[in-house]
Amino acid sequence: MQFATIFCTLRSRMQLMCRLIGVPFLFVSASLYPLSALSAPLTLEQAWKQAEQTNPALRSARANLAAAQGEMTDASALLWNNPQISTERRSRNVSQTGQPIDSKDGVSGLSQTLEIAGQQGIRQRAAEKNLAAIQENIAETKRQVHADVEQRFVQVLSLQLRIRTEEAMLKLIEDAATAVRKRVEAGEDSRLDGNLAKVEAERAQNQVSILREQLVQARADLSALLQIAPDLMPEVTGPLDADLPSYTLEDLLANAAHRPLLSALDYREGVARDRVALERASIYPDVTLSLRYGRELGVDNKVATLSVSLPIPLFRRNATGIGRAETDLTQTEIEKQAASRDVRAQVFALWQRWVGLKTRVKRLSESVLPSLEENQHLSSISFRAGEIGLLQLLLVNRQVLDGQRDLLDARTELRLTQVSLEAAAGWQPARVVR
């Protein structure tokens, strides 16, 4: 609240100053970027909400909904063809008893083309399935965007934790280097030990700098996904470890069969079949009924005429349209079979990787890392007491840092693999914001 007050006051004073000197005041409203630099650290739920509003892929998928709804409206009309109205005005000059007489008359007509092979019902079913396919595609796109955002979010969060770990280790190494430098100045240690401590501190500082550069790129990637200016991207916050679910491989495979991607392909296959039927029905000719009413030339009374026209499908029988529709149907069937097979294979592979990562994280966190941290504590005491040298201390610290890196990497990979697994199976985790 204090930052907001200062910001508003500064903006008002800048506006007043610009008016006094006659310079236009250009200001970009913070509402253009909902996540400003003054906001609190970004949570995963906030990132999902931001992506649902601004992600180009999701907005593009939703834009297709208008075309499908328009097609549905046209297909649901009473008749597919519009009626036609015609009118005709004629003038004639006839001679009776030697005197010319001008006479005017006219004819009005109404015609309507009717489909006789059930095309209207087929077209309505195809439009309904096409609308359902687009809705499923929107759900699939939204689920994929959620997964992409969570993966980028986890990568940023992991780098933030990694930097904190490296900075803590850097502090220990710098303290050790300071102590060694004092010993070298006092003649208790050799210059070799002093150089080793200095080099190790520089290596640790260089590693922190590299990680900070990677963090900048990771935040830029997340900003691009959320359509936020990179310089306005706040830090992220949240737990790195997700709750381990209780589903089984059978549960995931059963749920994968109803994934929105496969459901959309089912509807697309139905649309392709209906379009084949529609093209086949187009072989049958449309009947055109026409009604004409008016006074004909040379006739004093008004005449009503009803006519029926029916084209004969003798030479052209819509072979091109039928062939294209059948080709689309075959391609859709192939795409559906391939997608179903790939989804099952992907779920199997990710499941095996996820199980292996769970075992690795458990082993590192419960057995390896506690022993390394105990060794670090004991070595620090022994180094201050002069019982061990700098090389032993650096070796223990390096082992501890490597162990922490391995655990953090395993935790990150476990979270990323779980996100990919649930996305591949179409699983709806409880933490997902709807």
CSV table of C-alpha atoms in Angstrom, one decimal:
chain,number,residue,atom,x,y,z
A,1,MET,CA,0.0,0.0,0.0
A,2,GLN,CA,2.9,2.4,0.8
A,3,PHE,CA,4.5,1.7,-2.6
A,4,ALA,CA,1.2,2.4,-4.3
A,5,THR,CA,0.8,5.7,-2.5
A,6,ILE,CA,4.3,6.8,-3.4
A,7,PHE,CA,3.8,5.8,-7.0
A,8,CYS,CA,0.5,7.7,-7.4
A,9,THR,CA,2.0,10.8,-5.8
A,10,LEU,CA,5.0,10.7,-8.1
A,11,ARG,CA,2.8,10.3,-11.1
A,12,SER,CA,0.6,13.3,-10.1
A,13,ARG,CA,3.7,15.5,-9.6
A,14,MET,CA,5.1,14.5,-13.0
A,15,GLN,CA,1.8,15.3,-14.7
A,16,LEU,CA,1.8,18.8,-13.1
A,17,MET,CA,5.4,19.4,-14.1
A,18,CYS,CA,4.7,18.4,-17.7
A,19,ARG,CA,1.8,20.8,-17.8
A,20,LEU,CA,3.9,23.7,-16.5
A,21,ILE,CA,6.7,23.2,-19.1
A,22,GLY,CA,4.2,22.3,-22.0
A,23,VAL,CA,5.5,18.7,-22.5
A,24,PRO,CA,3.0,15.9,-23.0
A,25,PHE,CA,3.0,13.3,-20.3
A,26,LEU,CA,3.1,9.8,-21.6
A,27,PHE,CA,2.2,7.1,-19.1
A,28,VAL,CA,1.6,3.4,-19.6
A,29,SER,CA,-1.1,2.2,-17.3
A,30,ALA,CA,-0.2,-0.7,-15.1
A,31,SER,CA,-3.5,-2.4,-16.0
A,32,LEU,CA,-1.9,-3.4,-19.3
A,33,TYR,CA,0.4,-5.7,-17.3
A,34,PRO,CA,-1.6,-7.1,-14.4
A,35,LEU,CA,1.5,-8.5,-12.8
A,36,SER,CA,3.7,-5.5,-12.2
A,37,ALA,CA,7.1,-5.3,-10.6
A,38,LEU,CA,5.5,-3.9,-7.4
A,39,SER,CA,3.2,-6.9,-7.0
A,40,ALA,CA,3.9,-9.8,-4.6
A,41,PRO,CA,5.7,-13.0,-5.8
A,42,LEU,CA,3.7,-14.8,-8.4
A,43,THR,CA,1.9,-18.0,-7.3
A,44,LEU,CA,1.0,-20.9,-9.6
A,45,GLU,CA,-2.7,-20.2,-9.4
A,46,GLN,CA,-2.1,-16.6,-10.5
A,47,ALA,CA,0.1,-17.7,-13.4
A,48,TRP,CA,-2.7,-20.1,-14.6
A,49,LYS,CA,-5.3,-17.3,-14.4
A,50,GLN,CA,-3.0,-14.9,-16.3
A,51,ALA,CA,-2.4,-17.5,-19.0
A,52,GLU,CA,-6.1,-18.3,-19.4
A,53,GLN,CA,-6.7,-14.6,-20.2
A,54,THR,CA,-3.7,-13.8,-22.4
A,55,ASN,CA,-2.1,-17.0,-23.9
A,56,PRO,CA,-2.2,-16.8,-27.7
A,57,ALA,CA,-2.7,-20.5,-28.3
A,58,LEU,CA,-5.8,-20.6,-26.0
A,59,ARG,CA,-7.2,-17.4,-27.4
A,60,SER,CA,-6.8,-18.7,-30.9
A,61,ALA,CA,-8.6,-22.0,-29.9
A,62,ARG,CA,-11.5,-20.0,-28.5
A,63,ALA,CA,-11.7,-17.8,-31.6
A,64,ASN,CA,-12.7,-20.9,-33.6
A,65,LEU,CA,-15.8,-21.2,-31.5
A,66,ALA,CA,-17.6,-18.3,-33.3
A,67,ALA,CA,-17.2,-20.1,-36.7
A,68,ALA,CA,-18.6,-23.3,-35.3
A,69,GLN,CA,-21.5,-21.6,-33.7
A,70,GLY,CA,-22.3,-19.8,-37.0
A,71,GLU,CA,-22.2,-23.1,-38.9
A,72,MET,CA,-24.6,-24.6,-36.3
A,73,THR,CA,-27.0,-21.7,-36.7
A,74,ASP,CA,-27.1,-22.1,-40.5
A,75,ALA,CA,-27.5,-25.8,-40.3
A,76,SER,CA,-30.4,-25.5,-37.9
A,77,ALA,CA,-32.4,-23.3,-40.2
A,78,LEU,CA,-35.7,-24.6,-41.6
A,79,LEU,CA,-34.3,-24.9,-45.1
A,80,TRP,CA,-30.8,-24.8,-46.4
A,81,ASN,CA,-31.6,-22.8,-49.6
A,82,ASN,CA,-33.2,-19.4,-49.4
A,83,PRO,CA,-36.4,-18.7,-51.4
A,84,GLN,CA,-36.1,-16.5,-54.5
A,85,ILE,CA,-38.6,-13.8,-55.5
A,86,SER,CA,-38.8,-12.6,-59.1
A,87,THR,CA,-40.9,-9.9,-60.7
A,88,GLU,CA,-41.4,-8.9,-64.3
A,89,ARG,CA,-42.9,-5.8,-65.8
A,90,ARG,CA,-43.8,-5.6,-69.5
A,91,SER,CA,-45.2,-3.0,-71.8
A,92,ARG,CA,-46.9,-3.7,-75.1
A,93,ASN,CA,-48.3,-1.5,-77.9
A,94,VAL,CA,-51.2,-3.1,-79.8
A,95,SER,CA,-53.5,-1.6,-82.5
A,96,GLN,CA,-57.3,-2.1,-82.3
A,97,THR,CA,-59.7,-0.5,-84.8
A,98,GLY,CA,-56.8,1.5,-86.2
A,99,GLN,CA,-56.0,3.2,-82.8
A,100,PRO,CA,-52.8,2.2,-81.0
A,101,ILE,CA,-53.3,1.2,-77.4
A,102,ASP,CA,-50.5,1.0,-74.8
A,103,SER,CA,-50.9,-1.8,-72.3
A,104,LYS,CA,-48.7,-2.7,-69.3
A,105,ASP,CA,-48.7,-5.9,-67.3
A,106,GLY,CA,-46.5,-7.9,-65.0
A,107,VAL,CA,-45.8,-11.3,-63.5
A,108,SER,CA,-44.5,-12.0,-60.0
A,109,GLY,CA,-42.9,-15.3,-58.9
A,110,LEU,CA,-41.6,-17.2,-55.9
A,111,SER,CA,-39.3,-20.3,-56.1
A,112,GLN,CA,-37.8,-22.6,-53.5
A,113,THR,CA,-35.2,-25.3,-53.9
A,114,LEU,CA,-35.7,-28.3,-51.7
A,115,GLU,CA,-33.3,-31.1,-50.8
A,116,ILE,CA,-34.8,-34.5,-51.0
A,117,ALA,CA,-32.0,-36.9,-49.7
A,118,GLY,CA,-31.9,-35.9,-46.1
A,119,GLN,CA,-29.0,-33.4,-46.5
A,120,GLN,CA,-30.5,-31.1,-43.8
A,121,GLY,CA,-30.3,-33.6,-41.0
A,122,ILE,CA,-26.8,-34.8,-42.0
A,123,ARG,CA,-25.6,-31.2,-42.1
A,124,GLN,CA,-27.1,-30.5,-38.6
A,125,ARG,CA,-25.4,-33.6,-37.1
A,126,ALA,CA,-22.1,-32.6,-38.6
A,127,ALA,CA,-22.4,-29.1,-37.3
A,128,GLU,CA,-23.1,-30.4,-33.8
A,129,LYS,CA,-20.1,-32.7,-33.8
A,130,ASN,CA,-17.9,-30.0,-35.2
A,131,LEU,CA,-18.9,-27.6,-32.4
A,132,ALA,CA,-18.3,-30.4,-29.8
A,133,ALA,CA,-14.9,-31.1,-31.3
A,134,ILE,CA,-13.9,-27.4,-31.0
A,135,GLN,CA,-15.0,-27.3,-27.4
A,136,GLU,CA,-12.9,-30.4,-26.7
A,137,ASN,CA,-10.0,-28.8,-28.5
A,138,ILE,CA,-10.3,-25.7,-26.3
A,139,ALA,CA,-10.3,-28.0,-23.2
A,140,GLU,CA,-7.2,-29.8,-24.5
A,141,THR,CA,-5.5,-26.5,-25.2
A,142,LYS,CA,-6.3,-25.1,-21.8
A,143,ARG,CA,-5.0,-28.3,-20.2
A,144,GLN,CA,-1.8,-28.1,-22.2
A,145,VAL,CA,-1.3,-24.4,-21.4
A,146,HIS,CA,-1.7,-25.2,-17.7
A,147,ALA,CA,1.0,-27.9,-18.0
A,148,ASP,CA,3.3,-25.6,-19.9
A,149,VAL,CA,2.9,-22.8,-17.4
A,150,GLU,CA,3.5,-25.2,-14.5
A,151,GLN,CA,6.6,-26.6,-16.0
A,152,ARG,CA,8.1,-23.1,-16.7
A,153,PHE,CA,7.0,-22.0,-13.2
A,154,VAL,CA,8.7,-25.0,-11.6
A,155,GLN,CA,11.9,-24.3,-13.6
A,156,VAL,CA,12.0,-20.8,-12.3
A,157,LEU,CA,11.2,-21.9,-8.8
A,158,SER,CA,14.0,-24.6,-8.9
A,159,LEU,CA,16.5,-22.0,-10.1
A,160,GLN,CA,15.6,-19.7,-7.3
A,161,LEU,CA,16.1,-22.5,-4.7
A,162,ARG,CA,19.3,-23.5,-6.4
A,163,ILE,CA,20.7,-20.0,-6.2
A,164,ARG,CA,19.9,-19.9,-2.5
A,165,THR,CA,21.7,-23.2,-1.9
A,166,GLU,CA,24.7,-22.0,-3.9
A,167,GLU,CA,24.8,-18.7,-2.1
A,168,ALA,CA,24.7,-20.5,1.3
A,169,MET,CA,27.6,-22.7,0.2
A,170,LEU,CA,29.4,-19.6,-1.1
A,171,LYS,CA,29.1,-18.0,2.3
A,172,LEU,CA,30.7,-21.1,3.9
A,173,ILE,CA,33.5,-21.1,1.4
A,174,GLU,CA,34.2,-17.4,1.8
A,175,ASP,CA,34.3,-17.8,5.6
A,176,ALA,CA,36.8,-20.7,5.2
A,177,ALA,CA,38.8,-18.6,2.7
A,178,THR,CA,38.9,-15.7,5.1
A,179,ALA,CA,40.1,-18.0,7.9
A,180,VAL,CA,42.8,-19.5,5.7
A,181,ARG,CA,44.0,-16.1,4.6
A,182,LYS,CA,44.5,-15.1,8.2
A,183,ARG,CA,46.4,-18.3,8.8
A,184,VAL,CA,48.6,-17.6,5.8
A,185,GLU,CA,49.3,-14.1,7.1
A,186,ALA,CA,50.1,-15.6,10.5
A,187,GLY,CA,52.4,-18.2,8.9
A,188,GLU,CA,50.3,-21.1,10.0
A,189,ASP,CA,49.2,-22.3,6.5
A,190,SER,CA,51.0,-22.2,3.2
A,191,ARG,CA,50.3,-19.9,0.3
A,192,LEU,CA,49.1,-23.0,-1.6
A,193,ASP,CA,46.2,-23.4,0.9
A,194,GLY,CA,45.4,-19.7,0.5
A,195,ASN,CA,45.3,-19.9,-3.3
A,196,LEU,CA,43.1,-23.0,-3.1
A,197,ALA,CA,40.6,-21.2,-0.9
A,198,LYS,CA,40.6,-18.2,-3.2
A,199,VAL,CA,40.1,-20.3,-6.3
A,200,GLU,CA,37.3,-22.3,-4.7
A,201,ALA,CA,35.5,-19.1,-3.6
A,202,GLU,CA,35.8,-17.7,-7.2
A,203,ARG,CA,34.4,-20.9,-8.6
A,204,ALA,CA,31.5,-20.8,-6.3
A,205,GLN,CA,30.8,-17.1,-7.2
A,206,ASN,CA,31.0,-18.0,-10.9
A,207,GLN,CA,28.5,-20.8,-10.4
A,208,VAL,CA,26.1,-18.3,-8.7
A,209,SER,CA,26.5,-15.9,-11.6
A,210,ILE,CA,25.7,-18.6,-14.2
A,211,LEU,CA,22.6,-19.6,-12.3
A,212,ARG,CA,21.4,-16.0,-12.2
A,213,GLU,CA,21.8,-15.8,-15.9
A,214,GLN,CA,19.8,-19.0,-16.3
A,215,LEU,CA,17.1,-17.6,-14.0
A,216,VAL,CA,16.8,-14.5,-16.2
A,217,GLN,CA,16.2,-16.7,-19.2
A,218,ALA,CA,13.7,-18.9,-17.4
A,219,ARG,CA,11.8,-15.9,-16.2
A,220,ALA,CA,11.7,-14.5,-19.7
A,221,ASP,CA,10.3,-17.8,-21.0
A,222,LEU,CA,7.6,-17.8,-18.4
A,223,SER,CA,6.9,-14.1,-19.2
A,224,ALA,CA,6.4,-14.9,-22.9
A,225,LEU,CA,4.0,-17.7,-22.0
A,226,LEU,CA,2.0,-15.4,-19.8
A,227,GLN,CA,2.3,-12.4,-22.2
A,228,ILE,CA,4.0,-10.3,-19.6
A,229,ALA,CA,6.8,-7.9,-20.1
A,230,PRO,CA,10.0,-9.6,-18.9
A,231,ASP,CA,11.1,-6.5,-16.9
A,232,LEU,CA,7.8,-6.6,-15.0
A,233,MET,CA,8.0,-10.3,-14.1
A,234,PRO,CA,8.0,-10.9,-10.3
A,235,GLU,CA,9.6,-13.7,-8.5
A,236,VAL,CA,7.6,-16.9,-8.1
A,237,THR,CA,6.7,-18.6,-4.9
A,238,GLY,CA,5.3,-21.9,-3.9
A,239,PRO,CA,6.3,-25.4,-2.9
A,240,LEU,CA,8.6,-27.3,-5.3
A,241,ASP,CA,7.3,-30.7,-4.2
A,242,ALA,CA,3.7,-31.5,-5.2
A,243,ASP,CA,1.5,-33.9,-3.3
A,244,LEU,CA,2.1,-37.4,-4.5
A,245,PRO,CA,-1.2,-38.7,-5.9
A,246,SER,CA,-2.7,-42.1,-5.2
A,247,TYR,CA,-3.6,-43.0,-8.8
A,248,THR,CA,-2.3,-46.1,-10.5
A,249,LEU,CA,-1.1,-46.8,-14.0
A,250,GLU,CA,-4.5,-48.4,-14.8
A,251,ASP,CA,-6.3,-45.3,-13.6
A,252,LEU,CA,-4.2,-43.1,-15.8
A,253,LEU,CA,-4.7,-45.3,-18.9
A,254,ALA,CA,-8.4,-45.5,-18.3
A,255,ASN,CA,-8.5,-41.7,-18.0
A,256,ALA,CA,-6.4,-41.2,-21.1
A,257,ALA,CA,-9.0,-42.9,-23.2
A,258,HIS,CA,-11.3,-39.9,-22.4
A,259,ARG,CA,-8.6,-37.2,-22.8
A,260,PRO,CA,-10.0,-34.1,-24.6
A,261,LEU,CA,-7.6,-34.6,-27.5
A,262,LEU,CA,-9.0,-38.1,-28.2
A,263,SER,CA,-12.5,-36.9,-27.7
A,264,ALA,CA,-12.0,-34.1,-30.2
A,265,LEU,CA,-10.6,-36.6,-32.7
A,266,ASP,CA,-13.7,-38.8,-32.1
A,267,TYR,CA,-16.0,-35.9,-33.0
A,268,ARG,CA,-13.8,-35.0,-36.0
A,269,GLU,CA,-14.1,-38.5,-37.3
A,270,GLY,CA,-17.9,-38.3,-36.9
A,271,VAL,CA,-17.9,-35.0,-38.8
A,272,ALA,CA,-15.9,-36.6,-41.6
A,273,ARG,CA,-18.3,-39.4,-41.8
A,274,ASP,CA,-21.3,-37.1,-42.0
A,275,ARG,CA,-19.6,-35.1,-44.7
A,276,VAL,CA,-19.1,-38.2,-46.8
A,277,ALA,CA,-22.8,-39.0,-46.4
A,278,LEU,CA,-23.6,-35.3,-47.3
A,279,GLU,CA,-21.5,-35.5,-50.5
A,280,ARG,CA,-23.1,-38.8,-51.4
A,281,ALA,CA,-26.6,-37.3,-50.8
A,282,SER,CA,-25.6,-34.5,-53.1
A,283,ILE,CA,-25.9,-36.9,-56.0
A,284,TYR,CA,-29.6,-36.7,-55.7
A,285,PRO,CA,-30.9,-33.6,-57.5
A,286,ASP,CA,-32.6,-30.8,-55.6
A,287,VAL,CA,-36.2,-30.1,-56.6
A,288,THR,CA,-37.2,-26.5,-57.3
A,289,LEU,CA,-40.8,-25.4,-57.0
A,290,SER,CA,-41.8,-22.1,-58.7
A,291,LEU,CA,-45.0,-20.2,-58.4
A,292,ARG,CA,-45.8,-17.4,-60.9
A,293,TYR,CA,-48.8,-15.1,-60.8
A,294,GLY,CA,-49.7,-12.3,-63.2
A,295,ARG,CA,-51.4,-11.3,-66.5
A,296,GLU,CA,-49.8,-12.7,-69.5
A,297,LEU,CA,-49.5,-10.9,-72.8
A,298,GLY,CA,-52.6,-11.3,-75.0
A,299,VAL,CA,-54.6,-12.6,-72.0
A,300,ASP,CA,-57.1,-10.4,-70.2
A,301,ASN,CA,-57.3,-12.5,-67.1
A,302,LYS,CA,-54.6,-13.1,-64.6
A,303,VAL,CA,-52.9,-16.5,-64.6
A,304,ALA,CA,-51.2,-18.5,-61.8
A,305,THR,CA,-48.5,-21.0,-62.9
A,306,LEU,CA,-46.9,-23.7,-60.7
A,307,SER,CA,-43.8,-25.4,-62.1
A,308,VAL,CA,-41.4,-28.1,-60.9
A,309,SER,CA,-37.8,-28.4,-62.2
A,310,LEU,CA,-35.5,-31.3,-61.5
A,311,PRO,CA,-31.9,-31.6,-62.9
A,312,ILE,CA,-30.9,-35.0,-64.2
A,313,PRO,CA,-27.6,-36.2,-62.6
A,314,LEU,CA,-26.5,-37.9,-65.8
A,315,PHE,CA,-22.9,-36.7,-66.4
A,316,ARG,CA,-21.6,-35.1,-63.2
A,317,ARG,CA,-22.2,-37.2,-60.1
A,318,ASN,CA,-20.1,-35.3,-57.5
A,319,ALA,CA,-17.2,-37.8,-57.7
A,320,THR,CA,-14.8,-35.0,-56.7
A,321,GLY,CA,-16.6,-34.0,-53.5
A,322,ILE,CA,-17.1,-37.6,-52.5
A,323,GLY,CA,-13.4,-38.4,-53.0
A,324,ARG,CA,-12.2,-35.5,-51.0
A,325,ALA,CA,-14.6,-36.3,-48.1
A,326,GLU,CA,-13.4,-39.9,-48.1
A,327,THR,CA,-9.8,-38.8,-48.1
A,328,ASP,CA,-10.5,-36.5,-45.1
A,329,LEU,CA,-12.2,-39.4,-43.3
A,330,THR,CA,-9.3,-41.7,-43.9
A,331,GLN,CA,-6.7,-39.1,-42.7
A,332,THR,CA,-8.8,-38.5,-39.6
A,333,GLU,CA,-9.0,-42.2,-38.8
A,334,ILE,CA,-5.2,-42.5,-39.2
A,335,GLU,CA,-4.7,-39.5,-36.9
A,336,LYS,CA,-7.0,-40.8,-34.3
A,337,GLN,CA,-5.3,-44.3,-34.2
A,338,ALA,CA,-1.9,-42.7,-34.1
A,339,ALA,CA,-2.9,-40.3,-31.3
A,340,SER,CA,-4.5,-43.1,-29.2
A,341,ARG,CA,-1.4,-45.3,-29.6
A,342,ASP,CA,1.0,-42.4,-28.8
A,343,VAL,CA,-0.9,-41.3,-25.7
A,344,ARG,CA,-0.8,-44.8,-24.2
A,345,ALA,CA,2.9,-45.2,-25.0
A,346,GLN,CA,3.6,-41.7,-23.5
A,347,VAL,CA,1.8,-42.6,-20.3
A,348,PHE,CA,3.7,-45.8,-20.0
A,349,ALA,CA,7.1,-44.2,-20.4
A,350,LEU,CA,6.3,-41.2,-18.1
A,351,TRP,CA,4.9,-43.6,-15.5
A,352,GLN,CA,8.2,-45.6,-15.4
A,353,ARG,CA,10.2,-42.4,-15.1
A,354,TRP,CA,8.0,-41.0,-12.4
A,355,VAL,CA,8.3,-44.2,-10.3
A,356,GLY,CA,12.1,-44.2,-10.7
A,357,LEU,CA,12.3,-40.5,-9.7
A,358,LYS,CA,10.2,-41.1,-6.6
A,359,THR,CA,12.7,-43.8,-5.5
A,360,ARG,CA,15.7,-41.6,-6.2
A,361,VAL,CA,14.3,-38.6,-4.3
A,362,LYS,CA,13.5,-40.8,-1.3
A,363,ARG,CA,16.9,-42.3,-1.3
A,364,LEU,CA,18.7,-39.0,-1.6
A,365,SER,CA,16.6,-37.2,1.0
A,366,GLU,CA,16.5,-40.0,3.6
A,367,SER,CA,20.0,-41.5,3.4
A,368,VAL,CA,22.6,-39.6,1.4
A,369,LEU,CA,22.0,-36.0,2.2
A,370,PRO,CA,21.7,-36.4,6.0
A,371,SER,CA,25.1,-38.1,6.1
A,372,LEU,CA,26.6,-35.4,4.0
A,373,GLU,CA,25.2,-32.6,6.2
A,374,GLU,CA,26.5,-34.4,9.3
A,375,ASN,CA,30.0,-34.6,7.7
A,376,GLN,CA,29.9,-30.9,6.9
A,377,HIS,CA,29.1,-30.0,10.5
A,378,LEU,CA,31.9,-32.3,11.8
A,379,SER,CA,34.4,-31.1,9.3
A,380,SER,CA,33.7,-27.4,10.1
A,381,ILE,CA,34.4,-28.1,13.8
A,382,SER,CA,37.5,-30.1,13.0
A,383,PHE,CA,38.8,-27.3,10.6
A,384,ARG,CA,38.3,-24.6,13.3
A,385,ALA,CA,40.1,-26.9,15.8
A,386,GLY,CA,43.0,-27.4,13.3
A,387,GLU,CA,42.4,-31.2,13.2
A,388,ILE,CA,41.9,-31.2,9.3
A,389,GLY,CA,43.3,-29.1,6.6
A,390,LEU,CA,41.7,-27.0,3.9
A,391,LEU,CA,41.6,-29.8,1.3
A,392,GLN,CA,39.6,-32.0,3.5
A,393,LEU,CA,37.1,-29.2,4.3
A,394,LEU,CA,36.7,-28.3,0.6
A,395,LEU,CA,36.2,-32.0,-0.3
A,396,VAL,CA,33.4,-32.3,2.3
A,397,ASN,CA,31.8,-29.1,1.3
A,398,ARG,CA,31.9,-30.1,-2.4
A,399,GLN,CA,30.3,-33.4,-1.6
A,400,VAL,CA,27.6,-31.7,0.4
A,401,LEU,CA,26.9,-29.2,-2.5
A,402,ASP,CA,26.9,-32.0,-5.0
A,403,GLY,CA,24.4,-33.9,-2.9
A,404,GLN,CA,22.1,-30.9,-2.5
A,405,ARG,CA,22.3,-30.3,-6.3
A,406,ASP,CA,21.4,-33.9,-7.0
A,407,LEU,CA,18.5,-33.8,-4.6
A,408,LEU,CA,17.2,-30.5,-6.0
A,409,ASP,CA,17.5,-31.8,-9.6
A,410,ALA,CA,15.7,-35.0,-8.7
A,411,ARG,CA,12.9,-33.1,-7.0
A,412,THR,CA,12.6,-30.8,-10.0
A,413,GLU,CA,12.5,-33.7,-12.5
A,414,LEU,CA,10.0,-35.5,-10.3
A,415,ARG,CA,7.6,-32.5,-10.4
A,416,LEU,CA,8.1,-31.9,-14.1
A,417,THR,CA,7.6,-35.6,-14.9
A,418,GLN,CA,4.4,-35.6,-12.8
A,419,VAL,CA,3.1,-32.6,-14.7
A,420,SER,CA,3.8,-34.3,-18.0
A,421,LEU,CA,2.3,-37.6,-16.9
A,422,GLU,CA,-0.9,-36.0,-15.8
A,423,ALA,CA,-1.1,-33.9,-19.0
A,424,ALA,CA,-0.5,-37.0,-21.2
A,425,ALA,CA,-3.2,-38.9,-19.3
A,426,GLY,CA,-5.6,-36.0,-19.3
A,427,TRP,CA,-5.7,-36.3,-15.5
A,428,GLN,CA,-7.4,-33.5,-13.6
A,429,PRO,CA,-5.3,-32.9,-10.4
A,430,ALA,CA,-7.1,-31.3,-7.5
A,431,ARG,CA,-4.8,-28.3,-7.5
A,432,VAL,CA,-5.7,-27.2,-11.0
A,433,VAL,CA,-7.5,-23.8,-11.0
A,434,ARG,CA,-10.7,-24.1,-13.1
